[in-house]
Amino acid sequence: MSQDAAGDKARPTVLVVDDNAELRALLMAWLGQLNYRAVEAANGSTAVTVAVREHPDLIFMDLHMPKMDGFAAAKRIRSLANLGSHVPIIAVSADDELGSEARQPTSEVHNVGFTDFIPKPFSPTQLEDILAHYLPQTGRAAADK
C-alpha cells in the first residue's frame, strides 16, 4: 500500500448521501478541508453499498431521495451486523418538522435509527460541531496537534 493510501485510510471516513450533486460536492470539499476522507452516494440504495464497502466513521444522510430514501437506508445500515450499531447516522433535511435548531431529532427520525439531525441549510460551523461531537480527536483538531 502506498504512503498516500495508508494516510488516506488513517483519516476518519465520512459518507455523504444526498441526491443533490451540488450539496454533495460542497460537503465533500468541506470535509476534505477538515482532514476527513469523504465518500459519497446519490441515493439510499447506493449508500448501503458504499457503507458496506467503506465502513464509514459517520454518515450524513438526506431523508428524501429517489430509489431508496434516507429512512429506509438508515434502517438497512442499522441492520448490518458489522457496521450498523455503532456508526453515527446524521439525518439531513430541509423539513423543519423533523428536528429543531437544537439538533433534537423527533421520534420519527430517532426511531428509524438516526443518531442526530442537522437542518438544511447549515453552516460550516454546524458541520464542524457535529463532527467534533461524534468524532472527537479527529479531523482538523487531530491534524493541528
mmCIF file of N, CA and C in Angstrom:
data_model
loop_
_atom_site.group_PDB
_atom_site.id
_atom_site.type_symbol
_atom_site.label_atom_id
_atom_site.label_comp_id
_atom_site.label_asym_id
_atom_site.label_seq_id
_atom_site.Cartn_x
_atom_site.Cartn_y
_atom_site.Cartn_z
ATOM 1 N N MET A 1 0.859 -1.177 0.000
ATOM 2 C CA MET A 1 0.000 0.000 0.000
ATOM 3 C C MET A 1 0.901 1.233 0.000
ATOM 4 N N SER A 2 0.575 2.225 -0.812
ATOM 5 C CA SER A 2 1.388 3.434 -0.869
ATOM 6 C C SER A 2 1.209 4.253 0.399
ATOM 7 N N GLN A 3 2.163 5.158 0.625
ATOM 8 C CA GLN A 3 2.077 6.007 1.812
ATOM 9 C C GLN A 3 0.821 6.871 1.753
ATOM 10 N N ASP A 4 0.477 7.380 0.546
ATOM 11 C CA ASP A 4 -0.734 8.191 0.403
ATOM 12 C C ASP A 4 -1.980 7.378 0.730
ATOM 13 N N ALA A 5 -2.037 6.148 0.242
ATOM 14 C CA ALA A 5 -3.196 5.298 0.519
ATOM 15 C C ALA A 5 -3.285 4.972 2.000
ATOM 16 N N ALA A 6 -2.144 4.716 2.632
ATOM 17 C CA ALA A 6 -2.145 4.430 4.067
ATOM 18 C C ALA A 6 -2.602 5.646 4.849
ATOM 19 N N GLY A 7 -2.140 6.831 4.461
ATOM 20 C CA GLY A 7 -2.562 8.068 5.125
ATOM 21 C C GLY A 7 -4.035 8.336 4.935
ATOM 22 N N ASP A 8 -4.542 8.021 3.742
ATOM 23 C CA ASP A 8 -5.953 8.217 3.453
ATOM 24 C C ASP A 8 -6.805 7.322 4.340
ATOM 25 N N LYS A 9 -6.389 6.073 4.529
ATOM 26 C CA LYS A 9 -7.141 5.139 5.374
ATOM 27 C C LYS A 9 -7.078 5.532 6.847
ATOM 28 N N ALA A 10 -6.022 6.255 7.246
ATOM 29 C CA ALA A 10 -5.875 6.656 8.644
ATOM 30 C C ALA A 10 -6.844 7.775 9.017
ATOM 31 N N ARG A 11 -7.290 8.540 8.026
ATOM 32 C CA ARG A 11 -8.237 9.620 8.307
ATOM 33 C C ARG A 11 -9.637 9.042 8.497
ATOM 34 N N PRO A 12 -10.443 9.658 9.365
ATOM 35 C CA PRO A 12 -11.821 9.199 9.535
ATOM 36 C C PRO A 12 -12.587 9.333 8.215
ATOM 37 N N THR A 13 -13.422 8.358 7.929
ATOM 38 C CA THR A 13 -14.211 8.349 6.698
ATOM 39 C C THR A 13 -15.629 8.812 6.993
ATOM 40 N N VAL A 14 -16.104 9.765 6.198
ATOM 41 C CA VAL A 14 -17.463 10.280 6.319
ATOM 42 C C VAL A 14 -18.184 10.019 4.999
ATOM 43 N N LEU A 15 -19.334 9.364 5.084
ATOM 44 C CA LEU A 15 -20.169 9.098 3.917
ATOM 45 C C LEU A 15 -21.207 10.208 3.795
ATOM 46 N N VAL A 16 -21.253 10.848 2.634
ATOM 47 C CA VAL A 16 -22.197 11.922 2.338
ATOM 48 C C VAL A 16 -23.234 11.359 1.374
ATOM 49 N N VAL A 17 -24.509 11.359 1.797
ATOM 50 C CA VAL A 17 -25.577 10.789 0.978
ATOM 51 C C VAL A 17 -26.619 11.865 0.710
ATOM 52 N N ASP A 18 -26.741 12.258 -0.556
ATOM 53 C CA ASP A 18 -27.717 13.278 -0.948
ATOM 54 C C ASP A 18 -27.910 13.187 -2.451
ATOM 55 N N ASP A 19 -29.140 13.360 -2.914
ATOM 56 C CA ASP A 19 -29.380 13.336 -4.354
ATOM 57 C C ASP A 19 -29.014 14.658 -5.022
ATOM 58 N N ASN A 20 -28.722 15.682 -4.242
ATOM 59 C CA ASN A 20 -28.306 16.978 -4.776
ATOM 60 C C ASN A 20 -26.788 16.964 -4.969
ATOM 61 N N ALA A 21 -26.355 16.890 -6.227
ATOM 62 C CA ALA A 21 -24.920 16.776 -6.534
ATOM 63 C C ALA A 21 -24.134 17.990 -6.048
ATOM 64 N N GLU A 22 -24.730 19.178 -6.121
ATOM 65 C CA GLU A 22 -24.023 20.383 -5.670
ATOM 66 C C GLU A 22 -23.783 20.353 -4.164
ATOM 67 N N LEU A 23 -24.783 19.936 -3.408
ATOM 68 C CA LEU A 23 -24.618 19.849 -1.957
ATOM 69 C C LEU A 23 -23.588 18.776 -1.591
ATOM 70 N N ARG A 24 -23.642 17.639 -2.286
ATOM 71 C CA ARG A 24 -22.638 16.596 -2.042
ATOM 72 C C ARG A 24 -21.231 17.130 -2.300
ATOM 73 N N ALA A 25 -21.052 17.842 -3.407
ATOM 74 C CA ALA A 25 -19.725 18.384 -3.744
ATOM 75 C C ALA A 25 -19.262 19.380 -2.687
ATOM 76 N N LEU A 26 -20.170 20.216 -2.209
ATOM 77 C CA LEU A 26 -19.830 21.196 -1.176
ATOM 78 C C LEU A 26 -19.413 20.491 0.119
ATOM 79 N N LEU A 27 -20.197 19.519 0.541
ATOM 80 C CA LEU A 27 -19.862 18.769 1.755
ATOM 81 C C LEU A 27 -18.538 18.023 1.606
ATOM 82 N N MET A 28 -18.324 17.429 0.453
ATOM 83 C CA MET A 28 -17.066 16.708 0.210
ATOM 84 C C MET A 28 -15.883 17.668 0.323
ATOM 85 N N ALA A 29 -16.030 18.874 -0.225
ATOM 86 C CA ALA A 29 -14.945 19.867 -0.158
ATOM 87 C C ALA A 29 -14.699 20.297 1.284
ATOM 88 N N TRP A 30 -15.770 20.594 2.024
ATOM 89 C CA TRP A 30 -15.624 20.998 3.429
ATOM 90 C C TRP A 30 -14.941 19.901 4.232
ATOM 91 N N LEU A 31 -15.378 18.680 4.034
ATOM 92 C CA LEU A 31 -14.802 17.563 4.783
ATOM 93 C C LEU A 31 -13.322 17.382 4.452
ATOM 94 N N GLY A 32 -12.975 17.537 3.199
ATOM 95 C CA GLY A 32 -11.576 17.447 2.805
ATOM 96 C C GLY A 32 -10.726 18.512 3.473
ATOM 97 N N GLN A 33 -11.261 19.739 3.548
ATOM 98 C CA GLN A 33 -10.540 20.833 4.207
ATOM 99 C C GLN A 33 -10.358 20.554 5.699
ATOM 100 N N LEU A 34 -11.271 19.795 6.274
ATOM 101 C CA LEU A 34 -11.201 19.466 7.702
ATOM 102 C C LEU A 34 -10.418 18.176 7.962
ATOM 103 N N ASN A 35 -9.794 17.652 6.922
ATOM 104 C CA ASN A 35 -8.931 16.473 7.017
ATOM 105 C C ASN A 35 -9.696 15.162 7.224
ATOM 106 N N TYR A 36 -10.906 15.091 6.673
ATOM 107 C CA TYR A 36 -11.661 13.840 6.670
ATOM 108 C C TYR A 36 -11.572 13.220 5.283
ATOM 109 N N ARG A 37 -11.686 11.921 5.238
ATOM 110 C CA ARG A 37 -11.792 11.206 3.963
ATOM 111 C C ARG A 37 -13.284 11.112 3.667
ATOM 112 N N ALA A 38 -13.728 11.706 2.581
ATOM 113 C CA ALA A 38 -15.151 11.738 2.259
ATOM 114 C C ALA A 38 -15.452 10.811 1.083
ATOM 115 N N VAL A 39 -16.536 10.062 1.221
ATOM 116 C CA VAL A 39 -17.057 9.231 0.142
ATOM 117 C C VAL A 39 -18.518 9.624 -0.031
ATOM 118 N N GLU A 40 -19.084 9.327 -1.197
ATOM 119 C CA GLU A 40 -20.423 9.842 -1.474
ATOM 120 C C GLU A 40 -21.327 8.801 -2.106
ATOM 121 N N ALA A 41 -22.632 9.100 -2.000
ATOM 122 C CA ALA A 41 -23.669 8.305 -2.654
ATOM 123 C C ALA A 41 -24.822 9.245 -2.988
ATOM 124 N N ALA A 42 -25.490 8.994 -4.121
ATOM 125 C CA ALA A 42 -26.566 9.866 -4.585
ATOM 126 C C ALA A 42 -27.952 9.388 -4.165
ATOM 127 N N ASN A 43 -28.043 8.210 -3.551
ATOM 128 C CA ASN A 43 -29.339 7.711 -3.088
ATOM 129 C C ASN A 43 -29.107 6.684 -1.985
ATOM 130 N N GLY A 44 -30.172 6.293 -1.339
ATOM 131 C CA GLY A 44 -30.055 5.382 -0.211
ATOM 132 C C GLY A 44 -29.549 4.004 -0.575
ATOM 133 N N SER A 45 -29.952 3.499 -1.722
ATOM 134 C CA SER A 45 -29.508 2.181 -2.158
ATOM 135 C C SER A 45 -27.991 2.148 -2.343
ATOM 136 N N THR A 46 -27.463 3.149 -3.012
ATOM 137 C CA THR A 46 -26.012 3.246 -3.197
ATOM 138 C C THR A 46 -25.326 3.473 -1.859
ATOM 139 N N ALA A 47 -25.960 4.217 -0.968
ATOM 140 C CA ALA A 47 -25.381 4.483 0.358
ATOM 141 C C ALA A 47 -25.132 3.189 1.123
ATOM 142 N N VAL A 48 -26.067 2.260 1.055
ATOM 143 C CA VAL A 48 -25.897 0.979 1.751
ATOM 144 C C VAL A 48 -24.685 0.245 1.177
ATOM 145 N N THR A 49 -24.574 0.215 -0.139
ATOM 146 C CA THR A 49 -23.439 -0.448 -0.794
ATOM 147 C C THR A 49 -22.119 0.198 -0.393
ATOM 148 N N VAL A 50 -22.072 1.528 -0.422
ATOM 149 C CA VAL A 50 -20.845 2.249 -0.067
ATOM 150 C C VAL A 50 -20.518 2.037 1.413
ATOM 151 N N ALA A 51 -21.524 2.038 2.261
ATOM 152 C CA ALA A 51 -21.294 1.830 3.697
ATOM 153 C C ALA A 51 -20.680 0.457 3.963
ATOM 154 N N VAL A 52 -21.166 -0.562 3.273
ATOM 155 C CA VAL A 52 -20.619 -1.912 3.439
ATOM 156 C C VAL A 52 -19.162 -1.949 2.981
ATOM 157 N N ARG A 53 -18.870 -1.290 1.875
ATOM 158 C CA ARG A 53 -17.511 -1.309 1.321
ATOM 159 C C ARG A 53 -16.535 -0.453 2.122
ATOM 160 N N GLU A 54 -16.972 0.727 2.561
ATOM 161 C CA GLU A 54 -16.062 1.720 3.143
ATOM 162 C C GLU A 54 -16.029 1.743 4.671
ATOM 163 N N HIS A 55 -17.032 1.184 5.329
ATOM 164 C CA HIS A 55 -17.127 1.219 6.796
ATOM 165 C C HIS A 55 -16.898 2.642 7.326
ATOM 166 N N PRO A 56 -17.788 3.577 6.983
ATOM 167 C CA PRO A 56 -17.576 4.968 7.403
ATOM 168 C C PRO A 56 -17.642 5.132 8.919
ATOM 169 N N ASP A 57 -16.975 6.176 9.389
ATOM 170 C CA ASP A 57 -16.995 6.513 10.810
ATOM 171 C C ASP A 57 -18.207 7.368 11.157
ATOM 172 N N LEU A 58 -18.825 7.987 10.141
ATOM 173 C CA LEU A 58 -20.010 8.827 10.324
ATOM 174 C C LEU A 58 -20.694 8.941 8.972
ATOM 175 N N ILE A 59 -22.024 9.076 8.987
ATOM 176 C CA ILE A 59 -22.802 9.213 7.750
ATOM 177 C C ILE A 59 -23.707 10.437 7.861
ATOM 178 N N PHE A 60 -23.656 11.314 6.860
ATOM 179 C CA PHE A 60 -24.641 12.384 6.693
ATOM 180 C C PHE A 60 -25.627 11.886 5.647
ATOM 181 N N MET A 61 -26.928 11.767 6.022
ATOM 182 C CA MET A 61 -27.922 11.138 5.159
ATOM 183 C C MET A 61 -29.118 12.056 4.923
ATOM 184 N N ASP A 62 -29.310 12.453 3.663
ATOM 185 C CA ASP A 62 -30.517 13.173 3.280
ATOM 186 C C ASP A 62 -31.698 12.224 3.480
ATOM 187 N N LEU A 63 -32.852 12.780 3.776
ATOM 188 C CA LEU A 63 -34.011 11.930 4.031
ATOM 189 C C LEU A 63 -34.836 11.644 2.789
ATOM 190 N N HIS A 64 -34.906 12.598 1.871
ATOM 191 C CA HIS A 64 -35.795 12.471 0.715
ATOM 192 C C HIS A 64 -34.970 12.332 -0.557
ATOM 193 N N MET A 65 -34.868 11.081 -1.039
ATOM 194 C CA MET A 65 -34.073 10.768 -2.230
ATOM 195 C C MET A 65 -34.797 9.719 -3.063
ATOM 196 N N PRO A 66 -34.447 9.637 -4.355
ATOM 197 C CA PRO A 66 -35.033 8.592 -5.201
ATOM 198 C C PRO A 66 -34.422 7.222 -4.894
ATOM 199 N N LYS A 67 -35.014 6.193 -5.426
ATOM 200 C CA LYS A 67 -34.595 4.784 -5.309
ATOM 201 C C LYS A 67 -34.787 4.235 -3.906
ATOM 202 N N MET A 68 -34.126 4.817 -2.920
ATOM 203 C CA MET A 68 -34.320 4.430 -1.520
ATOM 204 C C MET A 68 -34.116 5.693 -0.695
ATOM 205 N N ASP A 69 -35.128 6.057 0.087
ATOM 206 C CA ASP A 69 -34.989 7.288 0.875
ATOM 207 C C ASP A 69 -34.073 7.060 2.077
ATOM 208 N N GLY A 70 -33.781 8.145 2.780
ATOM 209 C CA GLY A 70 -32.872 8.075 3.914
ATOM 210 C C GLY A 70 -33.393 7.230 5.060
ATOM 211 N N PHE A 71 -34.707 7.217 5.247
ATOM 212 C CA PHE A 71 -35.293 6.403 6.317
ATOM 213 C C PHE A 71 -35.010 4.917 6.081
ATOM 214 N N ALA A 72 -35.292 4.456 4.864
ATOM 215 C CA ALA A 72 -35.070 3.042 4.533
ATOM 216 C C ALA A 72 -33.582 2.698 4.556
ATOM 217 N N ALA A 73 -32.754 3.603 4.058
ATOM 218 C CA ALA A 73 -31.306 3.352 4.043
ATOM 219 C C ALA A 73 -30.753 3.264 5.465
ATOM 220 N N ALA A 74 -31.202 4.152 6.341
ATOM 221 C CA ALA A 74 -30.734 4.115 7.735
ATOM 222 C C ALA A 74 -31.144 2.803 8.403
ATOM 223 N N LYS A 75 -32.379 2.362 8.172
ATOM 224 C CA LYS A 75 -32.829 1.080 8.735
ATOM 225 C C LYS A 75 -31.960 -0.064 8.229
ATOM 226 N N ARG A 76 -31.675 -0.050 6.939
ATOM 227 C CA ARG A 76 -30.865 -1.123 6.341
ATOM 228 C C ARG A 76 -29.447 -1.113 6.914
ATOM 229 N N ILE A 77 -28.848 0.064 7.019
ATOM 230 C CA ILE A 77 -27.490 0.167 7.572
ATOM 231 C C ILE A 77 -27.479 -0.285 9.025
ATOM 232 N N ARG A 78 -28.485 0.103 9.789
ATOM 233 C CA ARG A 78 -28.567 -0.318 11.200
ATOM 234 C C ARG A 78 -28.676 -1.838 11.327
ATOM 235 N N SER A 79 -29.215 -2.495 10.315
ATOM 236 C CA SER A 79 -29.380 -3.954 10.381
ATOM 237 C C SER A 79 -28.094 -4.716 10.053
ATOM 238 N N LEU A 80 -27.070 -4.027 9.592
ATOM 239 C CA LEU A 80 -25.811 -4.679 9.227
ATOM 240 C C LEU A 80 -25.000 -4.977 10.482
ATOM 241 N N ALA A 81 -24.743 -6.238 10.729
ATOM 242 C CA ALA A 81 -24.100 -6.660 11.978
ATOM 243 C C ALA A 81 -22.728 -6.043 12.186
ATOM 244 N N ASN A 82 -21.934 -5.915 11.137
ATOM 245 C CA ASN A 82 -20.564 -5.434 11.302
ATOM 246 C C ASN A 82 -20.433 -3.921 11.226
ATOM 247 N N LEU A 83 -21.531 -3.216 11.066
ATOM 248 C CA LEU A 83 -21.447 -1.772 10.857
ATOM 249 C C LEU A 83 -22.531 -1.002 11.579
ATOM 250 N N GLY A 84 -23.733 -1.471 11.475
ATOM 251 C CA GLY A 84 -24.898 -0.686 11.794
ATOM 252 C C GLY A 84 -25.090 -0.178 13.196
ATOM 253 N N SER A 85 -24.620 -0.889 14.192
ATOM 254 C CA SER A 85 -24.942 -0.473 15.549
ATOM 255 C C SER A 85 -24.092 0.681 16.052
ATOM 256 N N HIS A 86 -22.922 0.894 15.490
ATOM 257 C CA HIS A 86 -22.027 1.897 16.068
ATOM 258 C C HIS A 86 -21.868 3.176 15.258
ATOM 259 N N VAL A 87 -22.114 3.151 13.971
ATOM 260 C CA VAL A 87 -21.836 4.336 13.155
ATOM 261 C C VAL A 87 -22.906 5.414 13.382
ATOM 262 N N PRO A 88 -22.497 6.647 13.708
ATOM 263 C CA PRO A 88 -23.477 7.724 13.819
ATOM 264 C C PRO A 88 -24.052 8.045 12.435
ATOM 265 N N ILE A 89 -25.368 8.099 12.348
ATOM 266 C CA ILE A 89 -26.038 8.480 11.105
ATOM 267 C C ILE A 89 -26.784 9.776 11.390
ATOM 268 N N ILE A 90 -26.391 10.835 10.695
ATOM 269 C CA ILE A 90 -26.957 12.158 10.913
ATOM 270 C C ILE A 90 -27.975 12.447 9.818
ATOM 271 N N ALA A 91 -29.231 12.638 10.203
ATOM 272 C CA ALA A 91 -30.275 12.996 9.247
ATOM 273 C C ALA A 91 -30.057 14.431 8.793
ATOM 274 N N VAL A 92 -30.177 14.646 7.486
ATOM 275 C CA VAL A 92 -30.013 15.979 6.903
ATOM 276 C C VAL A 92 -31.270 16.265 6.099
ATOM 277 N N SER A 93 -31.974 17.357 6.441
ATOM 278 C CA SER A 93 -33.212 17.649 5.728
ATOM 279 C C SER A 93 -33.603 19.109 5.873
ATOM 280 N N ALA A 94 -34.313 19.600 4.871
ATOM 281 C CA ALA A 94 -34.886 20.939 4.940
ATOM 282 C C ALA A 94 -36.256 20.905 5.609
ATOM 283 N N ASP A 95 -36.724 19.731 5.982
ATOM 284 C CA ASP A 95 -38.019 19.556 6.628
ATOM 285 C C ASP A 95 -37.916 19.970 8.092
ATOM 286 N N ASP A 96 -38.367 21.186 8.407
ATOM 287 C CA ASP A 96 -38.235 21.757 9.749
ATOM 288 C C ASP A 96 -38.935 20.943 10.833
ATOM 289 N N GLU A 97 -39.947 20.200 10.479
ATOM 290 C CA GLU A 97 -40.703 19.469 11.488
ATOM 291 C C GLU A 97 -39.978 18.222 11.988
ATOM 292 N N LEU A 98 -38.889 17.837 11.336
ATOM 293 C CA LEU A 98 -38.181 16.622 11.735
ATOM 294 C C LEU A 98 -37.172 16.841 12.836
ATOM 295 N N GLY A 99 -36.804 18.068 13.087
ATOM 296 C CA GLY A 99 -35.818 18.355 14.124
ATOM 297 C C GLY A 99 -35.876 19.819 14.479
ATOM 298 N N SER A 100 -35.064 20.217 15.411
ATOM 299 C CA SER A 100 -35.041 21.607 15.822
ATOM 300 C C SER A 100 -33.645 22.157 15.656
ATOM 301 N N GLU A 101 -33.513 23.455 15.833
ATOM 302 C CA GLU A 101 -32.191 24.060 15.746
ATOM 303 C C GLU A 101 -31.272 23.522 16.828
ATOM 304 N N ALA A 102 -31.824 22.982 17.891
ATOM 305 C CA ALA A 102 -31.020 22.395 18.963
ATOM 306 C C ALA A 102 -30.574 20.969 18.604
ATOM 307 N N ARG A 103 -30.849 20.559 17.370
ATOM 308 C CA ARG A 103 -30.443 19.248 16.854
ATOM 309 C C ARG A 103 -31.114 18.103 17.605
ATOM 310 N N GLN A 104 -32.328 18.285 18.030
ATOM 311 C CA GLN A 104 -33.040 17.208 18.701
ATOM 312 C C GLN A 104 -33.936 16.515 17.681
ATOM 313 N N PRO A 105 -33.561 15.316 17.244
ATOM 314 C CA PRO A 105 -34.395 14.639 16.264
ATOM 315 C C PRO A 105 -35.732 14.240 16.872
ATOM 316 N N THR A 106 -36.775 14.324 16.067
ATOM 317 C CA THR A 106 -38.078 13.881 16.537
ATOM 318 C C THR A 106 -38.061 12.369 16.678
ATOM 319 N N SER A 107 -39.088 11.847 17.292
ATOM 320 C CA SER A 107 -39.155 10.398 17.482
ATOM 321 C C SER A 107 -39.148 9.675 16.142
ATOM 322 N N GLU A 108 -39.756 10.261 15.112
ATOM 323 C CA GLU A 108 -39.780 9.622 13.788
ATOM 324 C C GLU A 108 -38.363 9.387 13.274
ATOM 325 N N VAL A 109 -37.523 10.395 13.370
ATOM 326 C CA VAL A 109 -36.140 10.291 12.897
ATOM 327 C C VAL A 109 -35.338 9.378 13.818
ATOM 328 N N HIS A 110 -35.500 9.553 15.110
ATOM 329 C CA HIS A 110 -34.735 8.761 16.077
ATOM 330 C C HIS A 110 -35.116 7.278 16.027
ATOM 331 N N ASN A 111 -36.400 6.991 15.902
ATOM 332 C CA ASN A 111 -36.866 5.601 15.904
ATOM 333 C C ASN A 111 -36.365 4.802 14.712
ATOM 334 N N VAL A 112 -36.105 5.462 13.610
ATOM 335 C CA VAL A 112 -35.584 4.784 12.423
ATOM 336 C C VAL A 112 -34.133 4.386 12.631
ATOM 337 N N GLY A 113 -33.437 5.123 13.474
ATOM 338 C CA GLY A 113 -32.047 4.795 13.736
ATOM 339 C C GLY A 113 -31.072 5.925 13.505
ATOM 340 N N PHE A 114 -31.597 7.104 13.225
ATOM 341 C CA PHE A 114 -30.709 8.254 13.092
ATOM 342 C C PHE A 114 -30.207 8.663 14.470
ATOM 343 N N THR A 115 -28.972 9.090 14.521
ATOM 344 C CA THR A 115 -28.342 9.498 15.766
ATOM 345 C C THR A 115 -28.629 10.951 16.077
ATOM 346 N N ASP A 116 -28.728 11.765 15.030
ATOM 347 C CA ASP A 116 -28.857 13.209 15.200
ATOM 348 C C ASP A 116 -29.495 13.783 13.950
ATOM 349 N N PHE A 117 -29.733 15.081 13.971
ATOM 350 C CA PHE A 117 -30.384 15.786 12.869
ATOM 351 C C PHE A 117 -29.675 17.107 12.642
ATOM 352 N N ILE A 118 -29.469 17.469 11.382
ATOM 353 C CA ILE A 118 -28.958 18.793 11.043
ATOM 354 C C ILE A 118 -29.856 19.350 9.936
ATOM 355 N N PRO A 119 -30.429 20.541 10.168
ATOM 356 C CA PRO A 119 -31.344 21.104 9.173
ATOM 357 C C PRO A 119 -30.588 21.750 8.013
ATOM 358 N N LYS A 120 -31.190 21.658 6.824
ATOM 359 C CA LYS A 120 -30.680 22.390 5.660
ATOM 360 C C LYS A 120 -31.371 23.740 5.644
ATOM 361 N N PRO A 121 -30.706 24.789 5.277
ATOM 362 C CA PRO A 121 -29.267 24.866 5.027
ATOM 363 C C PRO A 121 -28.510 24.916 6.354
ATOM 364 N N PHE A 122 -27.257 24.505 6.321
ATOM 365 C CA PHE A 122 -26.427 24.552 7.519
ATOM 366 C C PHE A 122 -25.097 25.195 7.176
ATOM 367 N N SER A 123 -24.421 25.634 8.210
ATOM 368 C CA SER A 123 -23.156 26.353 8.031
ATOM 369 C C SER A 123 -21.972 25.410 8.245
ATOM 370 N N PRO A 124 -20.789 25.816 7.807
ATOM 371 C CA PRO A 124 -19.593 25.016 8.108
ATOM 372 C C PRO A 124 -19.399 24.822 9.614
ATOM 373 N N THR A 125 -19.769 25.827 10.401
ATOM 374 C CA THR A 125 -19.632 25.715 11.856
ATOM 375 C C THR A 125 -20.533 24.610 12.402
ATOM 376 N N GLN A 126 -21.762 24.526 11.907
ATOM 377 C CA GLN A 126 -22.668 23.454 12.345
ATOM 378 C C GLN A 126 -22.108 22.083 11.967
ATOM 379 N N LEU A 127 -21.539 21.994 10.778
ATOM 380 C CA LEU A 127 -20.920 20.747 10.340
ATOM 381 C C LEU A 127 -19.764 20.372 11.266
ATOM 382 N N GLU A 128 -18.913 21.332 11.566
ATOM 383 C CA GLU A 128 -17.777 21.082 12.462
ATOM 384 C C GLU A 128 -18.243 20.666 13.854
ATOM 385 N N ASP A 129 -19.332 21.275 14.344
ATOM 386 C CA ASP A 129 -19.865 20.908 15.660
ATOM 387 C C ASP A 129 -20.307 19.443 15.689
ATOM 388 N N ILE A 130 -21.002 19.013 14.651
ATOM 389 C CA ILE A 130 -21.442 17.614 14.564
ATOM 390 C C ILE A 130 -20.230 16.686 14.533
ATOM 391 N N LEU A 131 -19.262 17.022 13.693
ATOM 392 C CA LEU A 131 -18.065 16.182 13.573
ATOM 393 C C LEU A 131 -17.308 16.110 14.895
ATOM 394 N N ALA A 132 -17.153 17.244 15.559
ATOM 395 C CA ALA A 132 -16.427 17.276 16.838
ATOM 396 C C ALA A 132 -17.154 16.453 17.901
ATOM 397 N N HIS A 133 -18.479 16.478 17.854
ATOM 398 C CA HIS A 133 -19.264 15.735 18.841
ATOM 399 C C HIS A 133 -19.146 14.221 18.638
ATOM 400 N N TYR A 134 -19.265 13.774 17.395
ATOM 401 C CA TYR A 134 -19.309 12.334 17.132
ATOM 402 C C TYR A 134 -17.960 11.714 16.776
ATOM 403 N N LEU A 135 -17.010 12.533 16.354
ATOM 404 C CA LEU A 135 -15.679 12.024 16.010
ATOM 405 C C LEU A 135 -14.621 12.850 16.728
ATOM 406 N N PRO A 136 -14.619 12.828 18.056
ATOM 407 C CA PRO A 136 -13.639 13.641 18.787
ATOM 408 C C PRO A 136 -12.213 13.188 18.487
ATOM 409 N N GLN A 137 -11.298 14.132 18.574
ATOM 410 C CA GLN A 137 -9.874 13.874 18.349
ATOM 411 C C GLN A 137 -9.568 13.398 16.937
ATOM 412 N N THR A 138 -10.349 13.859 15.974
ATOM 413 C CA THR A 138 -10.082 13.524 14.578
ATOM 414 C C THR A 138 -10.151 14.796 13.760
ATOM 415 N N GLY A 139 -10.041 14.660 12.480
ATOM 416 C CA GLY A 139 -10.189 15.790 11.581
ATOM 417 C C GLY A 139 -9.169 16.870 11.832
ATOM 418 N N ARG A 140 -9.593 18.120 11.715
ATOM 419 C CA ARG A 140 -8.678 19.250 11.831
ATOM 420 C C ARG A 140 -8.028 19.312 13.205
ATOM 421 N N ALA A 141 -8.788 19.037 14.263
ATOM 422 C CA ALA A 141 -8.226 19.107 15.618
ATOM 423 C C ALA A 141 -7.044 18.154 15.755
ATOM 424 N N ALA A 142 -7.170 16.963 15.235
ATOM 425 C CA ALA A 142 -6.081 15.993 15.316
ATOM 426 C C ALA A 142 -4.929 16.381 14.397
ATOM 427 N N ALA A 143 -5.252 16.951 13.234
ATOM 428 C CA ALA A 143 -4.209 17.343 12.284
ATOM 429 C C ALA A 143 -3.386 18.502 12.808
ATOM 430 N N ASP A 144 -3.996 19.352 13.640
ATOM 431 C CA ASP A 144 -3.300 20.517 14.183
ATOM 432 C C ASP A 144 -2.365 20.158 15.319
ATOM 433 N N LYS A 145 -2.494 18.950 15.880
ATOM 434 C CA LYS A 145 -1.676 18.557 17.036
ATOM 435 C C LYS A 145 -0.300 18.121 16.617
#
